[in-house]
Amino acid sequence: MYKEHLEQKLQWTKEQIQLLGEMELLLQQMKDIAVYAADNTLSVNEIERLNAELNALPEEYGILEAQRHTLFH
């Protein structure tokens, strides 16, 4: 019984680490876009493309955050 509990906790921890890693990647993507935009002179098309990409990332982040909080504790 105790071993099963520890195995479940270990699996939960692995899932948390995976989700946090994915969330970190999304945050890095957001930062990279912001830095790129700040460091370069962009055309209107580039700005629109980057804005669309940047606007999608928080939604993905929110999905991962929700998954993180619905996992077994």
PQR file with spaces between the fields and no chain letter, atoms N, CA, C, O and H, PARSE charges and radii, in Angstrom:
ATOM       1  N    MET     1       0.829   -1.197    0.000 -0.4000 1.5000
ATOM       2  CA   MET     1       0.000    0.000    0.000 -0.0000 2.0000
ATOM       3  C    MET     1       0.869    1.254    0.000  0.5500 1.7000
ATOM       4  O    MET     1       0.656    2.164   -0.802 -0.5500 1.4000
ATOM       5  N    TYR     2       1.851    1.299    0.904 -0.4000 1.5000
ATOM       6  CA   TYR     2       2.726    2.456    0.988 -0.0000 2.0000
ATOM       7  C    TYR     2       3.565    2.589   -0.277  0.5500 1.7000
ATOM       8  O    TYR     2       3.803    3.695   -0.761 -0.5500 1.4000
ATOM       9  H    TYR     2       2.024    0.560    1.555  0.4000 1.0000
ATOM      10  N    LYS     3       4.013    1.447   -0.811 -0.4000 1.5000
ATOM      11  CA   LYS     3       4.808    1.463   -2.033 -0.0000 2.0000
ATOM      12  C    LYS     3       3.984    2.031   -3.194  0.5500 1.7000
ATOM      13  O    LYS     3       4.497    2.822   -3.985 -0.5500 1.4000
ATOM      14  H    LYS     3       3.820    0.548   -0.418  0.4000 1.0000
ATOM      15  N    GLU     4       2.725    1.636   -3.298 -0.4000 1.5000
ATOM      16  CA   GLU     4       1.847    2.152   -4.350 -0.0000 2.0000
ATOM      17  C    GLU     4       1.672    3.663   -4.223  0.5500 1.7000
ATOM      18  O    GLU     4       1.678    4.396   -5.212 -0.5500 1.4000
ATOM      19  H    GLU     4       2.309    0.994   -2.655  0.4000 1.0000
ATOM      20  N    HIS     5       1.516    4.102   -2.985 -0.4000 1.5000
ATOM      21  CA   HIS     5       1.368    5.540   -2.737 -0.0000 2.0000
ATOM      22  C    HIS     5       2.617    6.287   -3.197  0.5500 1.7000
ATOM      23  O    HIS     5       2.512    7.328   -3.846 -0.5500 1.4000
ATOM      24  H    HIS     5       1.511    3.507   -2.182  0.4000 1.0000
ATOM      25  N    LEU     6       3.780    5.772   -2.870 -0.4000 1.5000
ATOM      26  CA   LEU     6       5.031    6.411   -3.283 -0.0000 2.0000
ATOM      27  C    LEU     6       5.200    6.392   -4.798  0.5500 1.7000
ATOM      28  O    LEU     6       5.693    7.355   -5.386 -0.5500 1.4000
ATOM      29  H    LEU     6       3.866    4.926   -2.342  0.4000 1.0000
ATOM      30  N    GLU     7       4.789    5.297   -5.426 -0.4000 1.5000
ATOM      31  CA   GLU     7       4.871    5.224   -6.886 -0.0000 2.0000
ATOM      32  C    GLU     7       3.934    6.240   -7.535  0.5500 1.7000
ATOM      33  O    GLU     7       4.284    6.852   -8.544 -0.5500 1.4000
ATOM      34  H    GLU     7       4.387    4.515   -4.949  0.4000 1.0000
ATOM      35  N    GLN     8       2.756    6.419   -6.963 -0.4000 1.5000
ATOM      36  CA   GLN     8       1.819    7.420   -7.472 -0.0000 2.0000
ATOM      37  C    GLN     8       2.397    8.825   -7.312  0.5500 1.7000
ATOM      38  O    GLN     8       2.296    9.650   -8.220 -0.5500 1.4000
ATOM      39  H    GLN     8       2.472    5.922   -6.143  0.4000 1.0000
ATOM      40  N    LYS     9       2.994    9.091   -6.168 -0.4000 1.5000
ATOM      41  CA   LYS     9       3.605   10.390   -5.920 -0.0000 2.0000
ATOM      42  C    LYS     9       4.765   10.637   -6.880  0.5500 1.7000
ATOM      43  O    LYS     9       4.941   11.751   -7.374 -0.5500 1.4000
ATOM      44  H    LYS     9       3.075    8.421   -5.430  0.4000 1.0000
ATOM      45  N    LEU    10       5.546    9.608   -7.140 -0.4000 1.5000
ATOM      46  CA   LEU    10       6.657    9.720   -8.071 -0.0000 2.0000
ATOM      47  C    LEU    10       6.139   10.043   -9.473  0.5500 1.7000
ATOM      48  O    LEU    10       6.684   10.912  -10.153 -0.5500 1.4000
ATOM      49  H    LEU    10       5.403    8.704   -6.739  0.4000 1.0000
ATOM      50  N    GLN    11       5.107    9.356   -9.897 -0.4000 1.5000
ATOM      51  CA   GLN    11       4.507    9.620  -11.215 -0.0000 2.0000
ATOM      52  C    GLN    11       3.956   11.028  -11.278  0.5500 1.7000
ATOM      53  O    GLN    11       4.137   11.715  -12.283 -0.5500 1.4000
ATOM      54  H    GLN    11       4.664    8.650   -9.344  0.4000 1.0000
ATOM      55  N    TRP    12       3.287   11.473  -10.224 -0.4000 1.5000
ATOM      56  CA   TRP    12       2.755   12.829  -10.150 -0.0000 2.0000
ATOM      57  C    TRP    12       3.885   13.849  -10.273  0.5500 1.7000
ATOM      58  O    TRP    12       3.757   14.848  -10.981 -0.5500 1.4000
ATOM      59  H    TRP    12       3.141   10.914   -9.407  0.4000 1.0000
ATOM      60  N    THR    13       4.981   13.589   -9.583 -0.4000 1.5000
ATOM      61  CA   THR    13       6.135   14.487   -9.626 -0.0000 2.0000
ATOM      62  C    THR    13       6.719   14.553  -11.033  0.5500 1.7000
ATOM      63  O    THR    13       7.069   15.634  -11.507 -0.5500 1.4000
ATOM      64  H    THR    13       5.085   12.778   -9.008  0.4000 1.0000
ATOM      65  N    LYS    14       6.826   13.424  -11.696 -0.4000 1.5000
ATOM      66  CA   LYS    14       7.335   13.397  -13.068 -0.0000 2.0000
ATOM      67  C    LYS    14       6.426   14.195  -13.995  0.5500 1.7000
ATOM      68  O    LYS    14       6.910   14.921  -14.863 -0.5500 1.4000
ATOM      69  H    LYS    14       6.542   12.546  -11.311  0.4000 1.0000
ATOM      70  N    GLU    15       5.123   14.068  -13.818 -0.4000 1.5000
ATOM      71  CA   GLU    15       4.178   14.814  -14.640 -0.0000 2.0000
ATOM      72  C    GLU    15       4.285   16.315  -14.373  0.5500 1.7000
ATOM      73  O    GLU    15       4.203   17.123  -15.298 -0.5500 1.4000
ATOM      74  H    GLU    15       4.730   13.479  -13.113  0.4000 1.0000
ATOM      75  N    GLN    16       4.467   16.678  -13.111 -0.4000 1.5000
ATOM      76  CA   GLN    16       4.640   18.089  -12.757 -0.0000 2.0000
ATOM      77  C    GLN    16       5.896   18.655  -13.413  0.5500 1.7000
ATOM      78  O    GLN    16       5.876   19.760  -13.956 -0.5500 1.4000
ATOM      79  H    GLN    16       4.534   16.021  -12.360  0.4000 1.0000
ATOM      80  N    ILE    17       6.971   17.906  -13.359 -0.4000 1.5000
ATOM      81  CA   ILE    17       8.232   18.341  -13.963 -0.0000 2.0000
ATOM      82  C    ILE    17       8.062   18.526  -15.464  0.5500 1.7000
ATOM      83  O    ILE    17       8.552   19.503  -16.031 -0.5500 1.4000
ATOM      84  H    ILE    17       6.988   17.009  -12.917  0.4000 1.0000
ATOM      85  N    GLN    18       7.379   17.604  -16.099 -0.4000 1.5000
ATOM      86  CA   GLN    18       7.130   17.693  -17.549 -0.0000 2.0000
ATOM      87  C    GLN    18       6.328   18.955  -17.884  0.5500 1.7000
ATOM      88  O    GLN    18       6.688   19.709  -18.787 -0.5500 1.4000
ATOM      89  H    GLN    18       6.981   16.811  -15.638  0.4000 1.0000
ATOM      90  N    LEU    19       5.246   19.172  -17.149 -0.4000 1.5000
ATOM      91  CA   LEU    19       4.412   20.348  -17.397 -0.0000 2.0000
ATOM      92  C    LEU    19       5.185   21.639  -17.145  0.5500 1.7000
ATOM      93  O    LEU    19       5.079   22.587  -17.924 -0.5500 1.4000
ATOM      94  H    LEU    19       4.953   18.559  -16.415  0.4000 1.0000
ATOM      95  N    LEU    20       5.955   21.681  -16.073 -0.4000 1.5000
ATOM      96  CA   LEU    20       6.734   22.882  -15.783 -0.0000 2.0000
ATOM      97  C    LEU    20       7.784   23.135  -16.862  0.5500 1.7000
ATOM      98  O    LEU    20       8.066   24.284  -17.201 -0.5500 1.4000
ATOM      99  H    LEU    20       6.041   20.912  -15.441  0.4000 1.0000
ATOM     100  N    GLY    21       8.352   22.079  -17.390 -0.4000 1.5000
ATOM     101  CA   GLY    21       9.300   22.223  -18.491 -0.0000 2.0000
ATOM     102  C    GLY    21       8.644   22.808  -19.729  0.5500 1.7000
ATOM     103  O    GLY    21       9.210   23.680  -20.388 -0.5500 1.4000
ATOM     104  H    GLY    21       8.123   21.145  -17.115  0.4000 1.0000
ATOM     105  N    GLU    22       7.457   22.329  -20.041 -0.4000 1.5000
ATOM     106  CA   GLU    22       6.710   22.861  -21.189 -0.0000 2.0000
ATOM     107  C    GLU    22       6.327   24.319  -20.960  0.5500 1.7000
ATOM     108  O    GLU    22       6.377   25.134  -21.881 -0.5500 1.4000
ATOM     109  H    GLU    22       6.997   21.620  -19.506  0.4000 1.0000
ATOM     110  N    MET    23       5.942   24.644  -19.724 -0.4000 1.5000
ATOM     111  CA   MET    23       5.590   26.018  -19.396 -0.0000 2.0000
ATOM     112  C    MET    23       6.816   26.930  -19.515  0.5500 1.7000
ATOM     113  O    MET    23       6.715   28.059  -19.994 -0.5500 1.4000
ATOM     114  H    MET    23       5.901   23.982  -18.975  0.4000 1.0000
ATOM     115  N    GLU    24       7.950   26.438  -19.083 -0.4000 1.5000
ATOM     116  CA   GLU    24       9.190   27.211  -19.186 -0.0000 2.0000
ATOM     117  C    GLU    24       9.530   27.498  -20.658  0.5500 1.7000
ATOM     118  O    GLU    24       9.963   28.599  -20.998 -0.5500 1.4000
ATOM     119  H    GLU    24       8.032   25.521  -18.694  0.4000 1.0000
ATOM     120  N    LEU    25       9.330   26.502  -21.520 -0.4000 1.5000
ATOM     121  CA   LEU    25       9.588   26.702  -22.942 -0.0000 2.0000
ATOM     122  C    LEU    25       8.686   27.787  -23.529  0.5500 1.7000
ATOM     123  O    LEU    25       9.135   28.609  -24.328 -0.5500 1.4000
ATOM     124  H    LEU    25       8.978   25.607  -21.244  0.4000 1.0000
ATOM     125  N    LEU    26       7.424   27.784  -23.132 -0.4000 1.5000
ATOM     126  CA   LEU    26       6.501   28.810  -23.620 -0.0000 2.0000
ATOM     127  C    LEU    26       6.916   30.202  -23.149  0.5500 1.7000
ATOM     128  O    LEU    26       6.866   31.164  -23.915 -0.5500 1.4000
ATOM     129  H    LEU    26       7.060   27.116  -22.483  0.4000 1.0000
ATOM     130  N    LEU    27       7.324   30.301  -21.893 -0.4000 1.5000
ATOM     131  CA   LEU    27       7.786   31.591  -21.381 -0.0000 2.0000
ATOM     132  C    LEU    27       9.028   32.056  -22.133  0.5500 1.7000
ATOM     133  O    LEU    27       9.168   33.241  -22.434 -0.5500 1.4000
ATOM     134  H    LEU    27       7.364   29.519  -21.271  0.4000 1.0000
ATOM     135  N    GLN    28       9.924   31.127  -22.434 -0.4000 1.5000
ATOM     136  CA   GLN    28      11.125   31.475  -23.188 -0.0000 2.0000
ATOM     137  C    GLN    28      10.766   31.943  -24.595  0.5500 1.7000
ATOM     138  O    GLN    28      11.368   32.885  -25.111 -0.5500 1.4000
ATOM     139  H    GLN    28       9.810   30.164  -22.189  0.4000 1.0000
ATOM     140  N    GLN    29       9.787   31.288  -25.215 -0.4000 1.5000
ATOM     141  CA   GLN    29       9.335   31.720  -26.542 -0.0000 2.0000
ATOM     142  C    GLN    29       8.793   33.145  -26.493  0.5500 1.7000
ATOM     143  O    GLN    29       9.089   33.958  -27.369 -0.5500 1.4000
ATOM     144  H    GLN    29       9.298   30.523  -24.796  0.4000 1.0000
ATOM     145  N    MET    30       7.994   33.447  -25.461 -0.4000 1.5000
ATOM     146  CA   MET    30       7.456   34.795  -25.317 -0.0000 2.0000
ATOM     147  C    MET    30       8.582   35.807  -25.169  0.5500 1.7000
ATOM     148  O    MET    30       8.559   36.869  -25.791 -0.5500 1.4000
ATOM     149  H    MET    30       7.753   32.787  -24.750  0.4000 1.0000
ATOM     150  N    LYS    31       9.553   35.479  -24.353 -0.4000 1.5000
ATOM     151  CA   LYS    31      10.692   36.369  -24.153 -0.0000 2.0000
ATOM     152  C    LYS    31      11.464   36.558  -25.453  0.5500 1.7000
ATOM     153  O    LYS    31      11.827   37.681  -25.802 -0.5500 1.4000
ATOM     154  H    LYS    31       9.572   34.616  -23.847  0.4000 1.0000
ATOM     155  N    ASP    32      11.716   35.473  -26.167 -0.4000 1.5000
ATOM     156  CA   ASP    32      12.466   35.552  -27.422 -0.0000 2.0000
ATOM     157  C    ASP    32      11.767   36.454  -28.434  0.5500 1.7000
ATOM     158  O    ASP    32      12.411   37.240  -29.128 -0.5500 1.4000
ATOM     159  H    ASP    32      11.422   34.560  -25.884  0.4000 1.0000
ATOM     160  N    ILE    33      10.440   36.332  -28.511 -0.4000 1.5000
ATOM     161  CA   ILE    33       9.679   37.182  -29.434 -0.0000 2.0000
ATOM     162  C    ILE    33       9.808   38.646  -29.026  0.5500 1.7000
ATOM     163  O    ILE    33      10.029   39.514  -29.870 -0.5500 1.4000
ATOM     164  H    ILE    33       9.917   35.693  -27.947  0.4000 1.0000
ATOM     165  N    ALA    34       9.670   38.914  -27.738 -0.4000 1.5000
ATOM     166  CA   ALA    34       9.759   40.296  -27.258 -0.0000 2.0000
ATOM     167  C    ALA    34      11.142   40.880  -27.516  0.5500 1.7000
ATOM     168  O    ALA    34      11.256   42.026  -27.950 -0.5500 1.4000
ATOM     169  H    ALA    34       9.490   38.209  -27.052  0.4000 1.0000
ATOM     170  N    VAL    35      12.177   40.118  -27.259 -0.4000 1.5000
ATOM     171  CA   VAL    35      13.540   40.589  -27.486 -0.0000 2.0000
ATOM     172  C    VAL    35      13.779   40.820  -28.974  0.5500 1.7000
ATOM     173  O    VAL    35      14.360   41.833  -29.363 -0.5500 1.4000
ATOM     174  H    VAL    35      12.084   39.187  -26.907  0.4000 1.0000
ATOM     175  N    TYR    36      13.333   39.883  -29.802 -0.4000 1.5000
ATOM     176  CA   TYR    36      13.483   40.030  -31.248 -0.0000 2.0000
ATOM     177  C    TYR    36      12.785   41.298  -31.731  0.5500 1.7000
ATOM     178  O    TYR    36      13.347   42.058  -32.519 -0.5500 1.4000
ATOM     179  H    TYR    36      12.862   39.060  -29.486  0.4000 1.0000
ATOM     180  N    ALA    37      11.571   41.521  -31.260 -0.4000 1.5000
ATOM     181  CA   ALA    37      10.809   42.692  -31.684 -0.0000 2.0000
ATOM     182  C    ALA    37      11.485   43.985  -31.227  0.5500 1.7000
ATOM     183  O    ALA    37      11.496   44.980  -31.951 -0.5500 1.4000
ATOM     184  H    ALA    37      11.115   40.903  -30.620  0.4000 1.0000
ATOM     185  N    ALA    38      12.041   43.959  -30.033 -0.4000 1.5000
ATOM     186  CA   ALA    38      12.698   45.155  -29.505 -0.0000 2.0000
ATOM     187  C    ALA    38      14.011   45.453  -30.226  0.5500 1.7000
ATOM     188  O    ALA    38      14.391   46.615  -30.369 -0.5500 1.4000
ATOM     189  H    ALA    38      12.032   43.151  -29.444  0.4000 1.0000
ATOM     190  N    ASP    39      14.691   44.426  -30.673 -0.4000 1.5000
ATOM     191  CA   ASP    39      16.014   44.587  -31.271 -0.0000 2.0000
ATOM     192  C    ASP    39      16.001   44.809  -32.778  0.5500 1.7000
ATOM     193  O    ASP    39      17.048   45.093  -33.359 -0.5500 1.4000
ATOM     194  H    ASP    39      14.382   43.482  -30.556  0.4000 1.0000
ATOM     195  N    ASN    40      14.847   44.689  -33.425 -0.4000 1.5000
ATOM     196  CA   ASN    40      14.800   44.766  -34.878 -0.0000 2.0000
ATOM     197  C    ASN    40      13.742   45.755  -35.344  0.5500 1.7000
ATOM     198  O    ASN    40      12.753   46.014  -34.659 -0.5500 1.4000
ATOM     199  H    ASN    40      13.997   44.459  -32.953  0.4000 1.0000
ATOM     200  N    THR    41      13.980   46.290  -36.514 -0.4000 1.5000
ATOM     201  CA   THR    41      12.973   47.114  -37.182 -0.0000 2.0000
ATOM     202  C    THR    41      12.110   46.155  -37.992  0.5500 1.7000
ATOM     203  O    THR    41      12.599   45.465  -38.887 -0.5500 1.4000
ATOM     204  H    THR    41      14.783   46.080  -37.071  0.4000 1.0000
ATOM     205  N    LEU    42      10.832   46.122  -37.671 -0.4000 1.5000
ATOM     206  CA   LEU    42       9.939   45.120  -38.259 -0.0000 2.0000
ATOM     207  C    LEU    42       8.945   45.754  -39.222  0.5500 1.7000
ATOM     208  O    LEU    42       8.514   46.893  -39.039 -0.5500 1.4000
ATOM     209  H    LEU    42      10.435   46.682  -36.945  0.4000 1.0000
ATOM     210  N    SER    43       8.598   45.000  -40.238 -0.4000 1.5000
ATOM     211  CA   SER    43       7.538   45.427  -41.149 -0.0000 2.0000
ATOM     212  C    SER    43       6.187   45.203  -40.463  0.5500 1.7000
ATOM     213  O    SER    43       6.101   44.523  -39.440 -0.5500 1.4000
ATOM     214  H    SER    43       8.948   44.075  -40.386  0.4000 1.0000
ATOM     215  N    VAL    44       5.165   45.771  -41.030 -0.4000 1.5000
ATOM     216  CA   VAL    44       3.813   45.583  -40.489 -0.0000 2.0000
ATOM     217  C    VAL    44       3.442   44.103  -40.489  0.5500 1.7000
ATOM     218  O    VAL    44       2.845   43.610  -39.532 -0.5500 1.4000
ATOM     219  H    VAL    44       5.234   46.323  -41.861  0.4000 1.0000
ATOM     220  N    ASN    45       3.796   43.396  -41.560 -0.4000 1.5000
ATOM     221  CA   ASN    45       3.494   41.964  -41.630 -0.0000 2.0000
ATOM     222  C    ASN    45       4.219   41.177  -40.546  0.5500 1.7000
ATOM     223  O    ASN    45       3.649   40.267  -39.943 -0.5500 1.4000
ATOM     224  H    ASN    45       4.281   43.797  -42.337  0.4000 1.0000
ATOM     225  N    GLU    46       5.476   41.530  -40.301 -0.4000 1.5000
ATOM     226  CA   GLU    46       6.232   40.845  -39.249 -0.0000 2.0000
ATOM     227  C    GLU    46       5.629   41.112  -37.879  0.5500 1.7000
ATOM     228  O    GLU    46       5.530   40.210  -37.047 -0.5500 1.4000
ATOM     229  H    GLU    46       5.939   42.268  -40.791  0.4000 1.0000
ATOM     230  N    ILE    47       5.229   42.352  -37.652 -0.4000 1.5000
ATOM     231  CA   ILE    47       4.609   42.710  -36.368 -0.0000 2.0000
ATOM     232  C    ILE    47       3.315   41.927  -36.167  0.5500 1.7000
ATOM     233  O    ILE    47       3.068   41.397  -35.083 -0.5500 1.4000
ATOM     234  H    ILE    47       5.309   43.085  -38.328  0.4000 1.0000
ATOM     235  N    GLU    48       2.500   41.855  -37.200 -0.4000 1.5000
ATOM     236  CA   GLU    48       1.236   41.113  -37.105 -0.0000 2.0000
ATOM     237  C    GLU    48       1.488   39.628  -36.856  0.5500 1.7000
ATOM     238  O    GLU    48       0.798   39.006  -36.048 -0.5500 1.4000
ATOM     239  H    GLU    48       2.700   42.285  -38.080  0.4000 1.0000
ATOM     240  N    ARG    49       2.463   39.067  -37.541 -0.4000 1.5000
ATOM     241  CA   ARG    49       2.787   37.652  -37.365 -0.0000 2.0000
ATOM     242  C    ARG    49       3.282   37.386  -35.943  0.5500 1.7000
ATOM     243  O    ARG    49       2.857   36.426  -35.301 -0.5500 1.4000
ATOM     244  H    ARG    49       3.023   39.572  -38.197  0.4000 1.0000
ATOM     245  N    LEU    50       4.182   38.241  -35.460 -0.4000 1.5000
ATOM     246  CA   LEU    50       4.701   38.061  -34.104 -0.0000 2.0000
ATOM     247  C    LEU    50       3.616   38.271  -33.053  0.5500 1.7000
ATOM     248  O    LEU    50       3.572   37.554  -32.054 -0.5500 1.4000
ATOM     249  H    LEU    50       4.528   39.021  -35.982  0.4000 1.0000
ATOM     250  N    ASN    51       2.745   39.246  -33.274 -0.4000 1.5000
ATOM     251  CA   ASN    51       1.637   39.471  -32.335 -0.0000 2.0000
ATOM     252  C    ASN    51       0.714   38.263  -32.275  0.5500 1.7000
ATOM     253  O    ASN    51       0.281   37.858  -31.196 -0.5500 1.4000
ATOM     254  H    ASN    51       2.781   39.829  -34.086  0.4000 1.0000
ATOM     255  N    ALA    52       0.413   37.687  -33.440 -0.4000 1.5000
ATOM     256  CA   ALA    52      -0.451   36.499  -33.466 -0.0000 2.0000
ATOM     257  C    ALA    52       0.214   35.351  -32.719  0.5500 1.7000
ATOM     258  O    ALA    52      -0.433   34.644  -31.946 -0.5500 1.4000
ATOM     259  H    ALA    52       0.764   38.016  -34.317  0.4000 1.0000
ATOM     260  N    GLU    53       1.494   35.174  -32.953 -0.4000 1.5000
ATOM     261  CA   GLU    53       2.234   34.109  -32.265 -0.0000 2.0000
ATOM     262  C    GLU    53       2.284   34.380  -30.762  0.5500 1.7000
ATOM     263  O    GLU    53       2.065   33.480  -29.951 -0.5500 1.4000
ATOM     264  H    GLU    53       2.019   35.748  -33.581  0.4000 1.0000
ATOM     265  N    LEU    54       2.573   35.615  -30.407 -0.4000 1.5000
ATOM     266  CA   LEU    54       2.669   35.988  -28.993 -0.0000 2.0000
ATOM     267  C    LEU    54       1.326   35.873  -28.288  0.5500 1.7000
ATOM     268  O    LEU    54       1.273   35.474  -27.125 -0.5500 1.4000
ATOM     269  H    LEU    54       2.751   36.346  -31.065  0.4000 1.0000
ATOM     270  N    ASN    55       0.250   36.214  -28.968 -0.4000 1.5000
ATOM     271  CA   ASN    55      -1.075   36.143  -28.349 -0.0000 2.0000
ATOM     272  C    ASN    55      -1.538   34.709  -28.117  0.5500 1.7000
ATOM     273  O    ASN    55      -2.349   34.461  -27.224 -0.5500 1.4000
ATOM     274  H    ASN    55       0.293   36.538  -29.913  0.4000 1.0000
ATOM     275  N    ALA    56      -1.038   33.766  -28.903 -0.4000 1.5000
ATOM     276  CA   ALA    56      -1.433   32.362  -28.734 -0.0000 2.0000
ATOM     277  C    ALA    56      -0.715   31.703  -27.563  0.5500 1.7000
ATOM     278  O    ALA    56      -1.240   30.768  -26.958 -0.5500 1.4000
ATOM     279  H    ALA    56      -0.380   33.967  -29.628  0.4000 1.0000
ATOM     280  N    LEU    57       0.463   32.177  -27.246 -0.4000 1.5000
ATOM     281  CA   LEU    57       1.266   31.504  -26.220 -0.0000 2.0000
ATOM     282  C    LEU    57       0.660   31.558  -24.812  0.5500 1.7000
ATOM     283  O    LEU    57       0.692   30.545  -24.113 -0.5500 1.4000
ATOM     284  H    LEU    57       0.890   32.936  -27.737  0.4000 1.0000
ATOM     285  N    PRO    58       0.115   32.686  -24.370 -0.5600 1.5000
ATOM     286  CA   PRO    58      -0.494   32.680  -23.027  0.2800 2.0000
ATOM     287  C    PRO    58      -1.656   31.692  -22.902  0.5500 1.7000
ATOM     288  O    PRO    58      -1.878   31.117  -21.836 -0.5500 1.4000
ATOM     289  N    GLU    59      -2.389   31.502  -23.989 -0.4000 1.5000
ATOM     290  CA   GLU    59      -3.485   30.530  -23.949 -0.0000 2.0000
ATOM     291  C    GLU    59      -2.929   29.118  -23.737  0.5500 1.7000
ATOM     292  O    GLU    59      -3.446   28.351  -22.924 -0.5500 1.4000
ATOM     293  H    GLU    59      -2.209   31.969  -24.855  0.4000 1.0000
ATOM     294  N    GLU    60      -1.873   28.791  -24.478 -0.4000 1.5000
ATOM     295  CA   GLU    60      -1.235   27.487  -24.299 -0.0000 2.0000
ATOM     296  C    GLU    60      -0.710   27.341  -22.875  0.5500 1.7000
ATOM     297  O    GLU    60      -0.834   26.284  -22.258 -0.5500 1.4000
ATOM     298  H    GLU    60      -1.454   29.414  -25.138  0.4000 1.0000
ATOM     299  N    TYR    61      -0.121   28.420  -22.366 -0.4000 1.5000
ATOM     300  CA   TYR    61       0.399   28.415  -21.005 -0.0000 2.0000
ATOM     301  C    TYR    61      -0.732   28.155  -20.001  0.5500 1.7000
ATOM     302  O    TYR    61      -0.575   27.373  -19.064 -0.5500 1.4000
ATOM     303  H    TYR    61      -0.020   29.280  -22.868  0.4000 1.0000
ATOM     304  N    GLY    62      -1.849   28.810  -20.210 -0.4000 1.5000
ATOM     305  CA   GLY    62      -2.995   28.637  -19.319 -0.0000 2.0000
ATOM     306  C    GLY    62      -3.523   27.212  -19.327  0.5500 1.7000
ATOM     307  O    GLY    62      -3.940   26.695  -18.291 -0.5500 1.4000
ATOM     308  H    GLY    62      -1.976   29.445  -20.972  0.4000 1.0000
ATOM     309  N    ILE    63      -3.508   26.581  -20.484 -0.4000 1.5000
ATOM     310  CA   ILE    63      -3.941   25.185  -20.579 -0.0000 2.0000
ATOM     311  C    ILE    63      -3.017   24.290  -19.747  0.5500 1.7000
ATOM     312  O    ILE    63      -3.476   23.415  -19.012 -0.5500 1.4000
ATOM     313  H    ILE    63      -3.170   27.001  -21.326  0.4000 1.0000
ATOM     314  N    LEU    64      -1.720   24.526  -19.875 -0.4000 1.5000
ATOM     315  CA   LEU    64      -0.758   23.733  -19.094 -0.0000 2.0000
ATOM     316  C    LEU    64      -0.914   24.001  -17.600  0.5500 1.7000
ATOM     317  O    LEU    64      -0.843   23.081  -16.784 -0.5500 1.4000
ATOM     318  H    LEU    64      -1.347   25.237  -20.472  0.4000 1.0000
ATOM     319  N    GLU    65      -1.127   25.262  -17.252 -0.4000 1.5000
ATOM     320  CA   GLU    65      -1.315   25.619  -15.846 -0.0000 2.0000
ATOM     321  C    GLU    65      -2.549   24.924  -15.272  0.5500 1.7000
ATOM     322  O    GLU    65      -2.525   24.440  -14.140 -0.5500 1.4000
ATOM     323  H    GLU    65      -1.185   26.009  -17.914  0.4000 1.0000
ATOM     324  N    ALA    66      -3.616   24.878  -16.049 -0.4000 1.5000
ATOM     325  CA   ALA    66      -4.827   24.194  -15.594 -0.0000 2.0000
ATOM     326  C    ALA    66      -4.574   22.698  -15.418  0.5500 1.7000
ATOM     327  O    ALA    66      -5.046   22.096  -14.454 -0.5500 1.4000
ATOM     328  H    ALA    66      -3.635   25.272  -16.968  0.4000 1.0000
ATOM     329  N    GLN    67      -3.837   22.107  -16.338 -0.4000 1.5000
ATOM     330  CA   GLN    67      -3.498   20.681  -16.218 -0.0000 2.0000
ATOM     331  C    GLN    67      -2.669   20.436  -14.969  0.5500 1.7000
ATOM     332  O    GLN    67      -2.840   19.429  -14.282 -0.5500 1.4000
ATOM     333  H    GLN    67      -3.453   22.596  -17.121  0.4000 1.0000
ATOM     334  N    ARG    68      -1.775   21.361  -14.687 -0.4000 1.5000
ATOM     335  CA   ARG    68      -0.902   21.206  -13.523 -0.0000 2.0000
ATOM     336  C    ARG    68      -1.705   21.177  -12.228  0.5500 1.7000
ATOM     337  O    ARG    68      -1.345   20.475  -11.283 -0.5500 1.4000
ATOM     338  H    ARG    68      -1.636   22.179  -15.245  0.4000 1.0000
ATOM     339  N    HIS    69      -2.776   21.930  -12.189 -0.4000 1.5000
ATOM     340  CA   HIS    69      -3.564   22.006  -10.960 -0.0000 2.0000
ATOM     341  C    HIS    69      -4.648   20.935  -10.883  0.5500 1.7000
ATOM     342  O    HIS    69      -5.276   20.776   -9.836 -0.5500 1.4000
ATOM     343  H    HIS    69      -3.068   22.501  -12.956  0.4000 1.0000
ATOM     344  N    THR    70      -4.879   20.201  -11.963 -0.4000 1.5000
ATOM     345  CA   THR    70      -5.894   19.141  -11.905 -0.0000 2.0000
ATOM     346  C    THR    70      -5.286   17.773  -11.677  0.5500 1.7000
ATOM     347  O    THR    70      -6.009   16.790  -11.512 -0.5500 1.4000
ATOM     348  H    THR    70      -4.369   20.331  -12.814  0.4000 1.0000
ATOM     349  N    LEU    71      -3.969   17.701  -11.665 -0.4000 1.5000
ATOM     350  CA   LEU    71      -3.319   16.411  -11.432 -0.0000 2.0000
ATOM     351  C    LEU    71      -3.471   15.986   -9.979  0.5500 1.7000
ATOM     352  O    LEU    71      -3.634   16.817   -9.086 -0.5500 1.4000
ATOM     353  H    LEU    71      -3.382   18.499  -11.799  0.4000 1.0000
ATOM     354  N    PHE    72      -3.415   14.689   -9.762 -0.4000 1.5000
ATOM     355  CA   PHE    72      -3.517   14.094   -8.425 -0.0000 2.0000
ATOM     356  C    PHE    72      -2.440   14.660   -7.506  0.5500 1.7000
ATOM     357  O    PHE    72      -1.278   14.788   -7.892 -0.5500 1.4000
ATOM     358  H    PHE    72      -3.282   14.014  -10.488  0.4000 1.0000
ATOM     359  N    HIS    73      -2.842   14.991   -6.300 -0.4000 1.5000
ATOM     360  CA   HIS    73      -1.891   15.495   -5.286 -0.0000 2.0000
ATOM     361  C    HIS    73      -1.665   14.451   -4.234  0.5500 1.7000
ATOM     362  O    HIS    73      -0.902   14.676   -3.295 -0.5500 1.4000
ATOM     363  H    HIS    73      -3.786   14.886   -5.986  0.4000 1.0000
